[in-house]
Coordinates of C-alpha atoms in Angstrom, one line a residue:
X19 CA 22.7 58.8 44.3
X20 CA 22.6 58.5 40.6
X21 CA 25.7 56.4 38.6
X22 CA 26.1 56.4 35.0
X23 CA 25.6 53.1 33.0
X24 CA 29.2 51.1 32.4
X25 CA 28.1 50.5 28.6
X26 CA 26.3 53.9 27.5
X27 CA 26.8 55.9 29.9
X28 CA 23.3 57.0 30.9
X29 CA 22.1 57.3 34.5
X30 CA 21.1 54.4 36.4
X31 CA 20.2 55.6 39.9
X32 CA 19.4 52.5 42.4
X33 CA 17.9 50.1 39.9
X34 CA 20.8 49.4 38.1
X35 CA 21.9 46.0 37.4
X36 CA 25.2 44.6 38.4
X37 CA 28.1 42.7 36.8
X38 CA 31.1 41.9 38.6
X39 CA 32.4 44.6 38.2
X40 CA 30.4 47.7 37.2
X41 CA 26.4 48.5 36.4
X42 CA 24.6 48.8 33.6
X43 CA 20.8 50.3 32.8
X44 CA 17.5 48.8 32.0
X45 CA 18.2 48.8 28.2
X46 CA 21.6 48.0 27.9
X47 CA 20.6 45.1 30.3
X48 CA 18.0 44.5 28.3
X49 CA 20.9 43.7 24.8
X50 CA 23.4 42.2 27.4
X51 CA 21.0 39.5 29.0
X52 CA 19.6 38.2 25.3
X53 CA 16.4 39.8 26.1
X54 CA 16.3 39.5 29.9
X55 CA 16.5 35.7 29.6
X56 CA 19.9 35.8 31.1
X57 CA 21.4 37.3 34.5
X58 CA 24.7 39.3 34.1
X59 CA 26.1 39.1 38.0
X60 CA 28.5 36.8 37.6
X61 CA 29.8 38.0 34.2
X62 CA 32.3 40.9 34.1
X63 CA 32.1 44.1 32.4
X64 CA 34.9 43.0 29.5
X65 CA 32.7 40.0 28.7
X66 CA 29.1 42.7 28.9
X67 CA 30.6 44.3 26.7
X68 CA 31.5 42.0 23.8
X69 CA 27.9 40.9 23.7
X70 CA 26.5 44.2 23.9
X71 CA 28.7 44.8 20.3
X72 CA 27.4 41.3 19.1
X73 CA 23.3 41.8 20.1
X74 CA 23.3 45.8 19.5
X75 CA 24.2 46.0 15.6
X76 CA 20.6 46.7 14.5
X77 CA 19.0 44.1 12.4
X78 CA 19.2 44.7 8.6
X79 CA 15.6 45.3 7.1
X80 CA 16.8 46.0 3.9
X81 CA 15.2 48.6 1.5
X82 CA 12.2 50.2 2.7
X83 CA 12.7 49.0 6.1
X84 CA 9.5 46.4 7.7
X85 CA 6.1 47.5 8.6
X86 CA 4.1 45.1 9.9
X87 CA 1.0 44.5 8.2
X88 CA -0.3 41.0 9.6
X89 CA 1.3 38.9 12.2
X90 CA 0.5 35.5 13.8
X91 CA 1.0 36.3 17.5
X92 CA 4.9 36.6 18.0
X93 CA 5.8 33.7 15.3
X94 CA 5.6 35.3 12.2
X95 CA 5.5 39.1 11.2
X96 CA 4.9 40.2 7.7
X97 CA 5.3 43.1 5.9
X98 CA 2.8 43.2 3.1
X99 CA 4.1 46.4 1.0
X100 CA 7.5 45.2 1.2
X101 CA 7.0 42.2 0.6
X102 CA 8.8 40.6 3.4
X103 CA 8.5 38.1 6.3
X104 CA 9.9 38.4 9.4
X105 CA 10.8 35.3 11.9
X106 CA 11.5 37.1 15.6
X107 CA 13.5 35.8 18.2
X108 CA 11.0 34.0 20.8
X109 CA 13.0 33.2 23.9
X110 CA 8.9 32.5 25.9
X111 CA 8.9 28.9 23.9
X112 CA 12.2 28.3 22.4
X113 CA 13.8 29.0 26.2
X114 CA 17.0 30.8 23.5
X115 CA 17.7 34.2 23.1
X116 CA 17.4 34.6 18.9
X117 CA 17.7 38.1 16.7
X118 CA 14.5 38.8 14.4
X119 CA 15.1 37.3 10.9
X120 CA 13.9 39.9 8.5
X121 CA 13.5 37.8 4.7
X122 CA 11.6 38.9 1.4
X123 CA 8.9 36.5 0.1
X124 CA 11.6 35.8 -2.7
X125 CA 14.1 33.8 -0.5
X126 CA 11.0 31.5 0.9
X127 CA 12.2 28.3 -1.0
X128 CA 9.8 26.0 1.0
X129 CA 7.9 24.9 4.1
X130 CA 6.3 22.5 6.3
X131 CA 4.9 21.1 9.8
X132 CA 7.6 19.2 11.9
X133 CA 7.1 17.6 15.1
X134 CA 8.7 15.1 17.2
X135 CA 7.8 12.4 17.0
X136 CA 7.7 12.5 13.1
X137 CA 3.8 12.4 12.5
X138 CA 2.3 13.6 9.0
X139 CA -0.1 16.6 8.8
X140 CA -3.5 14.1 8.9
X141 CA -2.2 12.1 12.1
X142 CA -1.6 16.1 13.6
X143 CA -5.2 16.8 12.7
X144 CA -6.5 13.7 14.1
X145 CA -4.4 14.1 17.1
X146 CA -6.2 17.6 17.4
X147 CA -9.8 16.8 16.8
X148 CA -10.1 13.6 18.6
X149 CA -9.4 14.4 22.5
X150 CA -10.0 11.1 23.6
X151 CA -6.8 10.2 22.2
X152 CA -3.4 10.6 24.1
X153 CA -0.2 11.0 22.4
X154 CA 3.3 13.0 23.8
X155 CA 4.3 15.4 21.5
X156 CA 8.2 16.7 22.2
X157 CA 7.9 19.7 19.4
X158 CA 5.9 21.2 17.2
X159 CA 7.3 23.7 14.4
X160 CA 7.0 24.9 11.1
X161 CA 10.0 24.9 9.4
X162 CA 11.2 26.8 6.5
X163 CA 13.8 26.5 3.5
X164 CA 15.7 30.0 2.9
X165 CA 17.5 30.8 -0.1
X166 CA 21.0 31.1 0.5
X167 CA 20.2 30.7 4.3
X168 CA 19.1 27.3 4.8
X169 CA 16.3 25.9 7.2
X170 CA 15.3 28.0 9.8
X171 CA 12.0 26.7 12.5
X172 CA 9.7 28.5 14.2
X173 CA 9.3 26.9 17.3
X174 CA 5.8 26.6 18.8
X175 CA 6.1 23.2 21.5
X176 CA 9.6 23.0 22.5
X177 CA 8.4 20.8 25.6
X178 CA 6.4 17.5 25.7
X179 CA 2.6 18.3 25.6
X180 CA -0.5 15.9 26.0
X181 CA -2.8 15.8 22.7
X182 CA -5.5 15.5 24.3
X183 CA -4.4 19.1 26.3
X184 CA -5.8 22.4 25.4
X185 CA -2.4 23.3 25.1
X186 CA -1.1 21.1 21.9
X187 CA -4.9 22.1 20.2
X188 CA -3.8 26.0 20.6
X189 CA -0.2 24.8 19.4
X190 CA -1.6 23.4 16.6
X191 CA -4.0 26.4 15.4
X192 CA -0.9 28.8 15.5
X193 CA 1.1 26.4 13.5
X194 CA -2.1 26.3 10.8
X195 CA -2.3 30.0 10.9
X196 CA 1.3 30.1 9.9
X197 CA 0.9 27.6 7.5
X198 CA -1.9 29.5 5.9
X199 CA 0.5 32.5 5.8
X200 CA 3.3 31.1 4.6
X201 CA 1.1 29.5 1.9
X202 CA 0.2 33.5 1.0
X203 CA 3.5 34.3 1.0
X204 CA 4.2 31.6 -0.9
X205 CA 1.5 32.0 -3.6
X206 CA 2.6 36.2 -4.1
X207 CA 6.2 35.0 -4.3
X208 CA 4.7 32.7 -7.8
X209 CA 2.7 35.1 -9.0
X210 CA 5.6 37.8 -9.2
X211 CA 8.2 35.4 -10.7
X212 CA 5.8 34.7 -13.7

């Protein structure tokens, strides 16, 4: 017994997922539950719908749209011919639903490594090359001024890790991969302006 979607009105058939009061399809689901980090059943269809309209406007990518060209994993995307980064939503680390941030290499004002607690980039690489020892690191990003935007992070620890772990060494090679691409980005930003 098929039943159409409460939001799109597509069919749903027995896997629907419920609200309160109505149903709603895989992908609608998908834009109503930030990315299936959420569960809808005790919101109602009114309140479905008003974040459908919020999450479902389609991200502005500006002119020539965004290919990606290199990425590091799911922190950074970028879009070599177009000269444009792109900072996705990662609700896997970050444990918050967040839209893809689509910027050209132009508005990237400045960077650096963050962590808590507040360590500079040599006590990080000692940290990371010396396992024997132990230090609790609460978060690890990379953190970025935007022109006309402000500071936006990409989270890559957003829970307390051992240094010693194999877990805060992989952290830390992502955040020096994005580093390095950043610094790229960075570097063909300067060599356009002059």
């Amino acid at each position: 017994m098929a039943k159409e979607c409460d939001i799109c009105g597509n069919k749903i058939g027995f896997k629907g997922f419920h609200c309160q009061d109505g149903g709603v399809c895989k992908k609608c689901y998908g834009v109503v539950s930030n990315g299936y980090t959420g569960t809808i059943t005790k919101k109602t269809l009114a309140e479905l719908k008003i974040t459908y309209e919020k999450n479902a406007v389609p991200i502005e990518m500006g002119e020539g749209g965004f290919e990606t060209t290199r990425r590091v994993k799911t922190f950074l995307l970028i879009d070599e011919r177009n000269r444009k980064f792109c900072i996705p939503g990662n609700p896997s680390v970050t444990k918050v639903y967040g839209r893809p941030e689509i910027y050209h290499y132009r508005e990237l004002e400045g960077y650096k490594l963050a962590c808590d607690p507040e360590l500079s980039p040599e006590e990080l690489t000692y940290l990371k090359e010396n396992k024997m020892s132990v230090k609790v690191v609460k978060k690890l990003r990379v953190r970025l001024k935007i022109r006309g935007k402000g500071i936006r992070d990409i989270t890559i620890v957003s829970s307390p890790v051992r240094s010693s772990g194999f877990a805060f060494r992989q952290s830390y090679g992502i955040a020096m991969n994005i580093m390095k691409e950043l610094e790229y980005i960075y570097e063909s930003k300067e060599k356009q302006e002059d």
